[in-house]
Coordinates of C-alpha atoms in Angstrom, one line a residue:
Chain A
M1180 CA -128.4 243.4 102.5
R1181 CA -126.4 242.0 99.7
V1182 CA -122.6 242.2 99.8
A1183 CA -122.5 244.5 96.8
E1184 CA -124.9 246.9 98.5
N1185 CA -122.9 246.8 101.7
L1186 CA -119.7 247.6 99.7
N1187 CA -121.4 250.4 97.7
A1188 CA -122.8 251.9 101.0
A1189 CA -119.3 251.7 102.5
L1190 CA -117.8 253.7 99.6
A1191 CA -120.6 256.3 99.7
A1192 CA -120.1 256.7 103.5
L1193 CA -116.4 257.1 103.1
L1194 CA -116.8 259.7 100.3
A1195 CA -119.2 261.7 102.4
R1196 CA -117.0 261.6 105.4
E1197 CA -113.6 262.1 103.8
P1198 CA -113.5 265.2 101.6
N1199 CA -110.1 264.1 100.3
L1200 CA -111.0 260.6 99.2
Y1201 CA -111.0 259.8 95.5
V1202 CA -112.4 256.8 93.8
L1203 CA -110.7 256.0 90.5
G1204 CA -111.3 253.3 88.0
E1205 CA -112.3 252.3 84.5
D1206 CA -116.0 253.0 83.7
V1207 CA -116.8 253.7 87.4
V1208 CA -119.0 256.8 86.8
D1209 CA -122.8 256.8 86.3
P1210 CA -124.8 255.6 84.6
Y1211 CA -122.5 252.6 84.1
G1212 CA -121.3 252.6 87.7
G1213 CA -118.5 250.1 87.2
A1214 CA -118.5 246.7 85.6
F1215 CA -120.0 245.1 88.7
K1216 CA -122.0 248.2 89.7
I1217 CA -120.1 248.6 92.9
T1218 CA -119.6 252.3 92.3
R1219 CA -123.2 253.0 91.1
G1220 CA -124.5 256.4 92.2
L1221 CA -121.2 257.5 93.7
S1222 CA -120.2 259.8 90.8
T1223 CA -123.6 261.5 90.8
D1224 CA -123.1 262.5 94.4
F1225 CA -119.3 263.1 94.2
P1226 CA -118.6 264.1 90.6
D1227 CA -115.2 265.7 91.2
R1228 CA -113.9 262.8 93.2
V1229 CA -115.2 259.7 91.5
L1230 CA -113.4 259.6 88.2
S1231 CA -113.6 257.2 85.2
T1232 CA -110.1 256.7 83.9
P1233 CA -108.5 255.5 80.7
I1234 CA -107.6 251.8 80.5
S1235 CA -104.4 252.3 82.4
E1236 CA -104.0 250.2 85.5
N1237 CA -100.4 251.2 86.0
A1238 CA -101.2 254.9 85.8
I1239 CA -104.4 254.7 87.9
T1240 CA -102.5 253.0 90.7
G1241 CA -99.7 255.5 90.4
V1242 CA -102.2 258.4 90.5
A1243 CA -103.6 256.9 93.7
A1244 CA -100.1 256.7 95.1
G1245 CA -99.6 260.4 94.1
L1246 CA -102.8 261.4 95.9
A1247 CA -101.8 259.4 98.9
L1248 CA -98.4 261.0 98.9
A1249 CA -100.0 264.5 98.9
G1250 CA -102.1 263.5 101.9
D1251 CA -105.3 262.4 100.2
L1252 CA -107.0 259.0 100.3
A1253 CA -107.6 257.0 97.2
I1254 CA -109.5 253.9 96.2
V1255 CA -108.7 252.3 92.9
E1256 CA -111.1 249.8 91.2
I1257 CA -109.3 247.4 88.9
M1258 CA -112.0 246.1 86.7
F1259 CA -110.9 242.5 86.9
G1260 CA -108.3 241.6 89.5
D1261 CA -106.3 239.8 86.9
F1262 CA -105.3 243.2 85.5
A1263 CA -103.6 244.1 88.7
A1264 CA -100.6 242.5 87.1
L1265 CA -100.4 245.7 85.1
A1266 CA -100.3 247.8 88.3
F1267 CA -97.8 245.5 90.0
D1268 CA -94.9 247.9 89.7
Q1269 CA -96.7 250.7 91.3
L1270 CA -97.6 248.5 94.2
F1271 CA -94.4 246.4 94.5
N1272 CA -91.8 249.0 93.8
F1273 CA -93.4 252.3 94.6
A1274 CA -96.4 252.5 96.9
S1275 CA -95.4 249.7 99.4
K1276 CA -91.8 250.7 99.4
S1277 CA -92.5 254.4 99.9
V1278 CA -94.0 253.6 103.3
S1279 CA -90.5 252.9 104.6
M1280 CA -87.7 253.4 102.0
Y1281 CA -87.4 257.1 102.7
G1282 CA -86.1 256.4 106.2
S1283 CA -89.1 257.6 108.2
R1284 CA -92.6 256.3 107.9
L1285 CA -94.6 257.9 105.0
P1286 CA -98.3 257.3 105.3
M1287 CA -99.8 256.0 102.0
R1288 CA -103.6 255.7 102.4
M1289 CA -104.7 253.8 99.3
V1290 CA -106.7 250.7 98.6
V1291 CA -106.7 248.8 95.3
R1292 CA -109.9 246.9 94.9
C1293 CA -109.7 243.7 92.8
P1294 CA -112.7 241.7 91.8
V1295 CA -111.3 238.2 91.5
G1296 CA -112.3 234.6 91.1
G1297 CA -114.2 232.4 88.7
G1298 CA -117.7 231.0 88.6
R1299 CA -119.0 233.7 86.3
G1300 CA -117.8 232.3 82.9
Y1301 CA -115.4 235.2 82.2
G1302 CA -112.6 232.8 81.1
P1303 CA -108.9 232.4 81.7
T1304 CA -107.7 236.0 82.0
H1305 CA -110.8 237.3 83.9
S1306 CA -111.3 234.7 86.5
Q1307 CA -108.1 234.2 88.4
S1308 CA -107.4 234.5 92.1
P1309 CA -104.1 236.3 92.1
Q1310 CA -103.8 236.8 95.8
K1311 CA -100.7 234.7 96.1
H1312 CA -98.7 236.9 93.8
F1313 CA -99.1 239.8 96.3
V1314 CA -98.3 237.9 99.5
G1315 CA -95.2 238.8 101.4
I1316 CA -94.5 242.3 100.0
P1317 CA -93.3 244.5 102.9
G1318 CA -95.6 247.4 103.4
L1319 CA -98.4 246.0 101.4
A1320 CA -101.4 244.6 103.3
L1321 CA -104.0 242.2 101.7
Y1322 CA -107.6 242.0 102.6
E1323 CA -110.5 239.9 101.2
L1324 CA -114.1 240.7 100.9
S1325 CA -116.3 238.5 103.1
P1326 CA -120.0 238.3 103.9
F1327 CA -119.2 238.4 107.6
H1328 CA -117.2 241.6 107.7
D1329 CA -118.9 245.0 107.3
N1330 CA -117.1 246.8 104.5
L1331 CA -117.1 250.2 106.1
A1332 CA -115.2 248.9 109.1
V1333 CA -112.8 247.0 106.8
F1334 CA -112.1 250.1 104.8
E1335 CA -111.6 252.1 108.0
E1336 CA -109.1 249.5 109.1
M1337 CA -107.3 249.6 105.8
F1338 CA -106.9 253.3 105.8
A1339 CA -105.9 253.3 109.4
R1340 CA -102.9 251.2 108.5
E1341 CA -101.6 254.1 106.4
E1342 CA -100.0 251.7 104.0
P1343 CA -101.3 250.5 100.6
C1344 CA -103.8 247.7 100.7
V1345 CA -105.2 245.4 98.1
F1346 CA -108.8 244.3 98.7
F1347 CA -109.7 241.1 96.9
E1348 CA -113.4 240.8 96.1
D1349 CA -114.6 237.4 94.9
K1350 CA -117.1 238.2 92.3
V1351 CA -119.5 235.5 93.3
L1352 CA -120.0 237.2 96.6
Y1353 CA -121.5 240.4 95.2
T1354 CA -125.0 239.0 95.0
R1355 CA -124.9 237.0 98.2
R1356 CA -126.4 238.2 101.5
M1357 CA -124.2 239.6 104.3
G1358 CA -123.6 237.7 107.4
A1359 CA -126.0 234.8 107.1
V1360 CA -125.4 231.3 108.4
E1361 CA -128.1 228.8 109.1
P1362 CA -128.6 226.7 112.2
P1363 CA -127.1 224.7 113.7
F1364 CA -124.2 226.9 112.8
S1365 CA -123.6 230.2 114.5
V1366 CA -121.1 233.0 113.8
E1367 CA -119.1 235.3 115.9
I1368 CA -116.4 237.8 115.0
S1369 CA -113.3 238.7 116.9
G1370 CA -110.2 240.5 115.9
G1371 CA -111.1 240.5 112.3
V1372 CA -111.7 236.8 112.1
A1373 CA -115.2 235.4 111.8
R1374 CA -115.7 232.0 113.4
V1375 CA -118.6 229.8 112.2
S1376 CA -119.1 226.8 114.5
L1377 CA -121.3 224.3 116.2
D1378 CA -121.8 223.7 119.8
G1379 CA -119.3 221.3 121.1
P1380 CA -115.8 220.4 120.2
P1381 CA -114.9 220.3 116.4
D1382 CA -113.2 217.6 114.5
C1383 CA -111.3 220.0 112.4
V1384 CA -110.8 223.7 111.6
I1385 CA -111.2 225.1 108.1
I1386 CA -109.5 228.4 107.4
A1387 CA -110.9 230.0 104.3
P1388 CA -111.1 233.6 103.0
G1389 CA -114.5 235.2 102.2
G1390 CA -114.7 234.1 98.6
V1391 CA -114.7 230.4 99.4
A1392 CA -116.4 230.6 102.8
H1393 CA -119.8 229.6 101.4
R1394 CA -118.3 226.6 99.7
A1395 CA -116.7 225.6 102.9
L1396 CA -119.9 226.1 104.8
A1397 CA -121.8 223.9 102.3
A1398 CA -119.1 221.2 102.8
M1399 CA -119.4 221.6 106.6
R1400 CA -123.1 221.0 106.4
S1401 CA -122.8 217.8 104.3
L1402 CA -119.9 216.5 106.4
L1403 CA -122.0 217.0 109.5
V1404 CA -125.1 215.3 108.1
E1405 CA -123.4 212.5 106.1
E1406 CA -120.3 211.8 108.1
E1407 CA -120.9 213.4 111.6
I1408 CA -117.8 215.4 111.1
A1409 CA -118.0 218.7 113.0
C1410 CA -116.0 221.6 111.5
T1411 CA -115.2 225.1 112.7
L1412 CA -114.7 227.7 109.9
L1413 CA -112.4 230.7 110.4
V1414 CA -112.8 233.5 107.9
P1415 CA -110.1 236.2 108.2
S1416 CA -110.6 239.7 106.8
R1417 CA -106.9 240.4 106.5
L1418 CA -104.9 237.9 104.6
Y1419 CA -101.5 239.4 105.0
P1420 CA -99.8 240.2 107.2
F1421 CA -101.5 237.2 108.8
D1422 CA -101.6 237.8 112.5
P1423 CA -104.6 235.9 113.8
P1424 CA -106.3 236.6 117.1
D1425 CA -106.5 234.3 120.2
L1426 CA -109.8 232.9 118.9
F1427 CA -107.9 231.5 116.0
D1428 CA -105.3 229.7 118.1
A1429 CA -108.0 228.5 120.5
A1430 CA -109.9 227.0 117.6
V1431 CA -106.8 225.3 116.2
R1432 CA -105.9 223.9 119.7
A1433 CA -109.5 222.5 120.1
A1434 CA -109.5 220.7 116.8
R1435 CA -105.8 219.7 116.1
R1436 CA -106.6 219.2 112.5
V1437 CA -106.5 222.2 110.1
F1438 CA -107.5 222.7 106.5
V1439 CA -106.9 225.8 104.4
V1440 CA -109.1 226.4 101.4
E1441 CA -108.3 228.9 98.6
E1442 CA -109.4 229.2 95.1
S1443 CA -106.0 229.8 93.6
T1444 CA -103.9 227.0 92.2
A1445 CA -101.2 225.4 94.3
G1446 CA -97.7 226.8 94.5
G1447 CA -96.4 229.6 96.7
T1448 CA -99.9 230.4 98.0
W1449 CA -101.5 232.3 100.8
G1450 CA -102.6 229.0 102.2
A1451 CA -99.0 227.8 102.4
E1452 CA -98.2 230.9 104.4
V1453 CA -101.0 230.2 106.8
A1454 CA -99.9 226.5 107.1
H1455 CA -96.4 227.6 107.9
L1456 CA -97.7 229.9 110.6
V1457 CA -100.0 227.1 112.1
H1458 CA -97.1 224.7 112.0
R1459 CA -94.8 227.1 113.8
R1460 CA -97.3 227.8 116.5
H1461 CA -99.0 224.4 117.0
W1462 CA -96.8 221.7 115.5
G1463 CA -96.5 219.6 118.7
R1464 CA -100.3 219.7 119.2
L1465 CA -101.5 218.9 115.7
D1466 CA -102.7 215.4 114.7
L1467 CA -101.8 216.0 111.1
P1468 CA -99.9 218.4 108.9
V1469 CA -102.1 221.3 107.7
T1470 CA -103.9 220.3 104.5
L1471 CA -104.2 222.8 101.7
I1472 CA -107.2 222.6 99.4
H1473 CA -106.8 224.4 96.1
S1474 CA -108.3 224.6 92.6
P1475 CA -106.6 222.1 90.3
G1476 CA -103.7 223.5 88.4
G1477 CA -104.6 224.9 85.0
V1478 CA -106.3 227.8 83.3
I1479 CA -110.0 228.6 84.1
P1480 CA -112.1 227.7 81.1
T1481 CA -115.1 229.7 80.0
A1482 CA -117.7 226.9 79.4
A1483 CA -119.7 226.4 82.5
H1484 CA -119.1 222.6 82.9
L1485 CA -115.3 223.0 82.4
E1486 CA -115.1 226.0 84.7
R1487 CA -116.9 224.1 87.5
A1488 CA -114.4 221.3 87.2
A1489 CA -111.5 223.8 87.4
L1490 CA -112.5 225.6 90.6
V1491 CA -112.4 224.4 94.2
N1492 CA -115.9 223.7 95.3
E1493 CA -118.1 222.1 98.0
S1494 CA -117.4 218.6 96.9
T1495 CA -113.6 219.1 96.6
I1496 CA -113.6 220.4 100.2
H1497 CA -115.9 217.7 101.5
S1498 CA -114.0 214.8 99.9
T1499 CA -110.6 216.2 101.0
I1500 CA -111.6 216.6 104.6
R1501 CA -113.4 213.3 104.7
G1502 CA -110.5 211.5 103.1
T1503 CA -108.0 213.1 105.4
L1504 CA -109.9 212.4 108.6
R1505 CA -111.4 209.0 107.7
G1506 CA -108.8 207.6 105.3
Chain B
M857 CA -86.5 266.7 64.6
T858 CA -83.5 267.8 66.5
R859 CA -81.8 265.0 68.3
P860 CA -79.0 265.1 70.8
S861 CA -76.7 263.2 68.4
T862 CA -76.6 266.3 66.2
A863 CA -75.8 268.4 69.2
L864 CA -72.9 266.1 70.1
K865 CA -71.3 266.7 66.7
G866 CA -71.2 270.4 67.6
E867 CA -73.7 271.5 65.0
T868 CA -75.7 273.4 67.6
S869 CA -74.2 276.4 69.1
D870 CA -74.9 278.7 72.0
P871 CA -75.2 282.0 70.2
A872 CA -75.6 285.0 72.6
V873 CA -74.0 283.2 75.4
S874 CA -74.4 285.1 78.6
A875 CA -72.2 284.6 81.7
P876 CA -74.2 283.2 84.5
Q877 CA -74.8 285.0 87.8
D878 CA -72.4 284.0 90.6
A879 CA -75.2 282.2 92.5
D880 CA -76.1 280.0 89.5
L881 CA -72.5 279.4 88.6
S882 CA -71.6 278.5 92.2
L883 CA -74.5 276.1 92.4
M884 CA -73.5 274.4 89.1
L885 CA -69.9 274.1 90.2
M886 CA -71.0 272.7 93.6
I887 CA -73.0 270.0 91.9
R888 CA -70.1 269.3 89.6
A889 CA -67.7 269.1 92.5
F890 CA -70.1 266.8 94.4
E891 CA -70.4 264.4 91.6
L892 CA -66.7 264.3 91.0
K893 CA -66.2 263.7 94.7
L894 CA -68.6 260.7 94.5
L895 CA -66.6 259.1 91.7
D896 CA -63.4 259.7 93.6
L897 CA -64.9 258.1 96.7
Y898 CA -66.1 255.2 94.7
G899 CA -62.7 254.8 93.1
R900 CA -61.2 254.5 96.6
G901 CA -63.8 251.9 97.7
L902 CA -65.4 254.1 100.2
L903 CA -69.0 253.9 99.0
N904 CA -71.5 251.1 99.0
G905 CA -73.6 250.1 96.0
T906 CA -73.8 252.3 93.0
T907 CA -74.7 255.8 91.9
H908 CA -75.4 257.8 88.8
T909 CA -73.8 261.1 88.4
C910 CA -75.2 264.0 86.4
L911 CA -71.9 265.4 85.2
G912 CA -72.6 267.7 82.2
Q913 CA -76.3 268.1 83.1
E914 CA -75.9 270.3 86.2
Y915 CA -77.3 273.4 84.6
V916 CA -80.7 271.8 83.9
P917 CA -82.0 271.7 87.5
V918 CA -80.2 274.9 88.3
A919 CA -82.1 276.6 85.5
V920 CA -85.4 274.8 86.3
E921 CA -85.4 275.2 90.1
A922 CA -85.5 278.9 89.8
L923 CA -88.8 278.6 88.0
L924 CA -90.3 276.5 90.7
D925 CA -92.0 277.4 94.0
P926 CA -91.1 275.5 97.2
R927 CA -94.7 274.4 97.3
D928 CA -94.4 272.7 93.9
H929 CA -93.6 269.0 94.0
V930 CA -90.4 267.7 92.3
F931 CA -90.0 264.1 91.2
S932 CA -86.6 263.0 90.5
N933 CA -85.0 259.8 89.2
H934 CA -81.9 257.6 89.5
R935 CA -79.7 260.5 88.2
G936 CA -81.1 262.9 90.8
H937 CA -78.3 264.4 92.8
G938 CA -78.4 267.7 90.8
H939 CA -82.1 267.9 91.2
Y940 CA -81.8 267.5 95.0
L941 CA -78.9 269.9 95.4
A942 CA -80.5 272.6 93.2
R943 CA -83.6 272.4 95.5
F944 CA -82.0 272.1 98.9
R945 CA -78.3 273.0 98.6
D946 CA -77.6 270.3 101.1
P947 CA -74.5 268.3 99.9
A948 CA -73.9 267.1 103.5
G949 CA -77.3 265.5 103.9
L950 CA -77.1 263.9 100.5
L951 CA -73.6 262.6 100.9
A952 CA -74.5 261.2 104.3
E953 CA -77.4 259.4 102.7
I954 CA -75.2 257.9 100.0
M955 CA -72.6 257.0 102.5
G956 CA -75.0 255.8 105.3
R957 CA -73.8 258.3 107.8
E958 CA -75.5 260.3 110.6
G959 CA -77.6 263.1 109.2
A960 CA -78.6 261.2 106.1
V961 CA -81.7 262.6 104.5
C962 CA -83.4 259.3 104.5
A963 CA -81.5 257.5 107.3
G964 CA -79.4 255.7 104.7
V965 CA -82.3 253.5 103.5
G966 CA -82.9 255.1 100.2
G967 CA -79.3 255.8 99.1
S968 CA -78.5 257.6 95.9
Q969 CA -81.8 256.8 94.1
H970 CA -84.5 257.0 96.7
I971 CA -84.8 260.4 98.4
H972 CA -87.8 262.1 100.0
R973 CA -87.7 265.4 101.7
D974 CA -90.6 267.9 101.9
R975 CA -92.0 268.0 98.4
F976 CA -89.1 266.3 96.7
L977 CA -89.1 262.6 95.9
S978 CA -86.9 260.4 93.8
T979 CA -87.3 256.7 93.0
G980 CA -85.2 254.2 91.1
V981 CA -87.6 252.6 88.6
Q982 CA -87.7 254.3 85.2
G983 CA -91.0 255.9 84.4
E984 CA -92.9 254.9 87.5
S985 CA -92.9 258.5 88.9
L986 CA -94.9 259.8 85.9
P987 CA -98.3 258.5 87.1
V988 CA -97.4 259.4 90.7
A989 CA -96.6 262.9 89.6
A990 CA -99.9 263.0 87.8
G991 CA -101.7 262.0 91.0
V992 CA -100.0 264.8 92.9
A993 CA -100.9 267.2 90.1
L994 CA -104.5 266.1 90.4
H995 CA -104.3 266.9 94.1
L996 CA -102.7 270.2 93.5
K997 CA -105.3 271.2 90.8
R998 CA -108.1 270.7 93.3
S999 CA -106.4 271.7 96.6
E1000 CA -103.7 274.1 95.7
P1001 CA -104.4 275.7 92.4
G1002 CA -101.3 277.4 90.9
R1003 CA -98.9 274.8 92.1
L1004 CA -97.4 272.2 89.8
A1005 CA -95.7 268.8 89.9
C1006 CA -92.4 268.7 88.1
V1007 CA -91.0 265.4 87.0
Y1008 CA -87.5 264.8 85.6
V1009 CA -87.0 261.9 83.2
G1010 CA -84.4 260.8 80.8
D1011 CA -84.7 259.9 77.1
G1012 CA -84.3 256.2 78.0
T1013 CA -87.5 256.4 80.1
F1014 CA -89.5 257.0 77.0
G1015 CA -89.5 253.2 76.4
E1016 CA -91.7 252.7 79.4
G1017 CA -95.5 252.5 79.0
A1018 CA -96.1 254.3 82.3
V1019 CA -95.0 257.5 80.6
Y1020 CA -97.8 257.3 78.0
E1021 CA -100.5 256.3 80.4
A1022 CA -99.5 259.3 82.5
F1023 CA -99.3 261.6 79.4
N1024 CA -102.8 260.5 78.4
I1025 CA -104.3 261.2 81.8
A1026 CA -102.5 264.5 82.3
S1027 CA -103.7 265.8 79.0
L1028 CA -107.2 264.5 79.3
W1029 CA -107.7 265.8 82.9
G1030 CA -105.7 269.0 82.4
L1031 CA -103.2 268.5 85.1
P1032 CA -100.4 270.9 86.0
L1033 CA -97.6 268.6 85.2
L1034 CA -94.2 269.8 84.0
V1035 CA -92.2 267.0 82.5
V1036 CA -88.5 267.9 82.2
V1037 CA -86.7 265.6 79.8
E1038 CA -83.0 265.4 80.2
N1039 CA -82.2 264.0 76.8
N1040 CA -78.5 263.2 77.1
G1041 CA -78.5 261.0 74.0
I1042 CA -77.9 257.7 75.8
A1043 CA -79.7 255.2 77.9
Q1044 CA -77.1 253.5 80.0
S1045 CA -75.1 252.3 77.0
T1046 CA -77.7 252.5 74.2
P1047 CA -77.8 255.6 72.1
T1048 CA -81.1 257.4 71.7
T1049 CA -81.1 256.5 68.0
R1050 CA -81.2 252.9 69.0
H1051 CA -83.9 253.1 71.6
L1052 CA -86.3 255.8 70.6
A1053 CA -88.4 255.7 67.4
G1054 CA -89.7 259.0 66.2
S1055 CA -89.1 261.8 68.7
I1056 CA -90.0 263.0 72.1
A1057 CA -91.7 266.0 70.5
G1058 CA -93.8 263.7 68.4
R1059 CA -94.8 261.7 71.3
A1060 CA -95.9 264.8 73.3
A1061 CA -97.8 266.0 70.2
A1062 CA -99.6 262.6 70.0
F1063 CA -101.2 263.4 73.4
G1064 CA -101.9 267.1 72.6
I1065 CA -99.2 268.2 75.1
D1066 CA -97.1 271.2 74.4
H1067 CA -93.4 270.5 73.9
R1068 CA -90.4 272.9 74.0
L1069 CA -86.9 271.9 72.9
V1070 CA -84.0 273.6 74.8
E1071 CA -80.6 273.3 73.3
T1072 CA -78.7 275.9 75.2
S1073 CA -77.0 275.5 78.5
D1074 CA -77.2 279.2 79.3
V1075 CA -79.4 279.2 82.4
T1076 CA -80.4 282.8 82.0
E1077 CA -81.6 282.1 78.5
I1078 CA -83.3 278.9 79.5
R1079 CA -85.3 280.7 82.2
R1080 CA -86.3 283.5 79.9
T1081 CA -87.6 281.0 77.4
L1082 CA -89.4 278.8 79.9
E1083 CA -90.8 281.3 82.4
P1084 CA -94.0 282.1 80.4
L1085 CA -94.5 278.4 79.5
V1086 CA -94.2 277.3 83.1
S1087 CA -96.6 280.1 84.2
R1088 CA -99.1 278.7 81.7
V1089 CA -98.8 275.2 83.3
R1090 CA -99.9 276.9 86.6
S1091 CA -102.5 279.2 85.3
R1092 CA -104.2 276.9 82.8
A1093 CA -103.5 273.6 84.7
T1094 CA -102.1 272.0 81.6
P1095 CA -99.1 269.7 81.1
L1096 CA -95.9 270.7 79.3
V1097 CA -92.9 268.7 78.1
V1098 CA -89.6 270.5 78.1
E1099 CA -86.8 268.6 76.4
F1100 CA -83.3 269.5 77.1
V1101 CA -80.6 268.4 74.7
T1102 CA -77.9 267.7 77.2
R1103 CA -74.8 265.6 77.6
R1104 CA -73.9 262.9 80.1
L1105 CA -70.1 263.4 80.6
G1106 CA -69.7 260.6 83.1
P1107 CA -70.4 256.9 83.0
H1108 CA -73.9 255.5 83.5
S1109 CA -73.0 254.5 87.0
K1110 CA -69.5 254.0 88.3
G1111 CA -67.2 253.0 85.5
D1112 CA -69.3 251.6 82.7
D1113 CA -68.8 254.0 79.8
T1114 CA -68.2 252.3 76.5
R1115 CA -68.3 255.4 74.4
P1116 CA -65.2 256.3 72.3
V1117 CA -62.8 258.7 73.9
R1118 CA -63.1 261.1 71.0
A1119 CA -66.9 261.4 71.5
L1120 CA -66.3 262.2 75.2
E1121 CA -63.7 264.8 74.3
E1122 CA -66.2 266.5 71.9
M1123 CA -68.8 266.6 74.7
R1124 CA -66.4 268.1 77.1
E1125 CA -65.6 270.8 74.6
Q1126 CA -69.3 271.7 74.5
D1127 CA -69.8 271.3 78.2
W1128 CA -71.2 274.3 80.1
Y1129 CA -68.1 274.1 82.3
A1130 CA -65.8 274.9 79.4
R1131 CA -68.2 277.5 78.1
C1132 CA -68.5 279.3 81.5
A1133 CA -64.8 279.1 82.1
A1134 CA -64.2 280.9 78.8
A1135 CA -67.1 283.4 79.4
C1136 CA -66.0 284.5 82.8
P1137 CA -62.3 284.0 83.1
G1138 CA -62.0 286.3 86.1
R1139 CA -64.4 284.7 88.6
F1140 CA -64.7 281.2 87.3
P1141 CA -61.4 279.8 88.8
R1142 CA -62.2 281.4 92.1
L1143 CA -65.8 280.1 92.3
D1144 CA -64.7 276.7 91.1
A1145 CA -62.0 276.5 93.7
E1146 CA -64.5 277.6 96.4
A1147 CA -67.0 274.9 95.3
R1148 CA -64.3 272.2 95.4
A1149 CA -63.0 273.3 98.7
H1150 CA -66.6 273.3 100.1
I1151 CA -67.3 269.8 98.9
D1152 CA -63.9 268.6 100.1
A1153 CA -64.8 269.9 103.6
V1154 CA -68.3 268.4 103.5
A1155 CA -66.9 265.1 102.5
A1156 CA -64.3 265.1 105.2
E1157 CA -66.8 266.1 107.8
V1158 CA -69.4 263.5 106.6
M1159 CA -66.9 260.7 106.5
A1160 CA -66.0 261.4 110.1
R1161 CA -69.6 260.8 111.2
G1162 CA -70.9 257.6 112.7
P1163 CA -73.3 255.2 110.9
S1164 CA -76.8 256.4 110.2
Q1165 CA -79.5 255.1 112.6
W1166 CA -82.8 253.7 111.3
E1167 CA -85.6 252.7 113.6
G1168 CA -87.2 250.6 110.8
S1169 CA -90.8 251.2 109.9

């Protein structure tokens, strides 16, 4: 099953199960079914709860917050995650704050879905990875789509938090298959983190969210074949708050060398937050400081050759790890 | 289009002024006494942070609240004490909230601007409650037909895009949203003539939303005018903008009033307080004294309480 189908099926299952769930977004109703077709079919089955909205990211997110306030559940689709900037106030000052600023906990069951990332030629304002701009807001949890995490379970977890969540979906994942890794790698999932590993002790650990996991996997394969460097990949479903399970710490302890890969540009990133956490927990055991691997600083061009050069990719990951471990 | 600036010059009048009922007058006087007490406490250095009083505007929520059902949702703003007190008549809980004392409505976390209780919610960012209120109105339309979401905004909020995104959606989707505009002619220190192009009526009209201008401070008259319109919001699930031409007698927050003394004097002459004092000379002094004594007692009692406790989230 492709990731987009898994996501669509998750939304359909949730709508069927939760009579008070709304799905809101620009152009989400049939026959269009959303810019990336993730909501295809949903409005046909649930016409009064799957609603196409005006081009109004702030209001859509505020409407979702109002529904949550009244006890409903709401999922918002931001057509391109870049536009979540227009909804920032509703997330930063209202929805996340409302969970606690009224003195007792106020449940806010809402998810803002943000298709993000480059690789599709959409250009500078439609290709960014804005995760870092949402990291560290009290009461706002961040998740990222991954081929290893079933979306229905992820949405159940997000709603169970009873606080607003942003779900980042790297657009390049939509057409990829769920869950697949090829031998000699194998995958196991524990505590919301997927671990892709080889038999035997690894030389390093790579921490990468779902959108860049396949690029990390490709680098892992070439590092193994060309350099005999064995890597373990950890793919967390929840980016923030980042509270990794024992499996994560065990993997870090086993490897003592840690790389974090993210598609965003450097500077105040999610990866920096992860590095801080790893340093705090494992500083005395690490061989090296945690290395962050980002896209180069700059806008994301539209032309395919320029866009490729602007985004973190298999070869960036390969060469950084090789250079760091082998000098 | 009528603007508050014309009202401030005394060109509008309250013809057929009727004396308010005791209950309404007492509530207006209680809110007035509460706000004056707050400024007094601030002056004595007894309050933390800042607050925005609704001196001069007390009659608006007193008039509106009587048209609302407890199951309607009310969204208030930074200048929201009157909205809260008109709904709950709980000066002790609100003062405890503002002072961070035991019994605070929101454990002292929200303070003056961030109050949530039952179906009442205020928040401190201009305009952001409009889309939220639209969301609640969407919920009500489907789940509790006949109920509405009422949101209070000031004229200054009309500079925010969130207002228009919400207007568009509320009109398109037919949402039971009652927007009460307290147009007091000034946004912090900037007069409406310097921050609002066109008019609020024109902006409502642009979205096909009905608009009603209210220039009187006579609560009985206001209710008589608005009752059928509010009923229509419920029965037809359709938005309505009610614009009150009102006056902010006090500073924006604590002591930041840059308006000329003469302009303030003119406003005080037109204030509902002066009008009601003249209209009911017999009972007004008694009810006013009772309201002040009540608030004095509440303040003394609240100030004697221990600090509020918050377990965190």
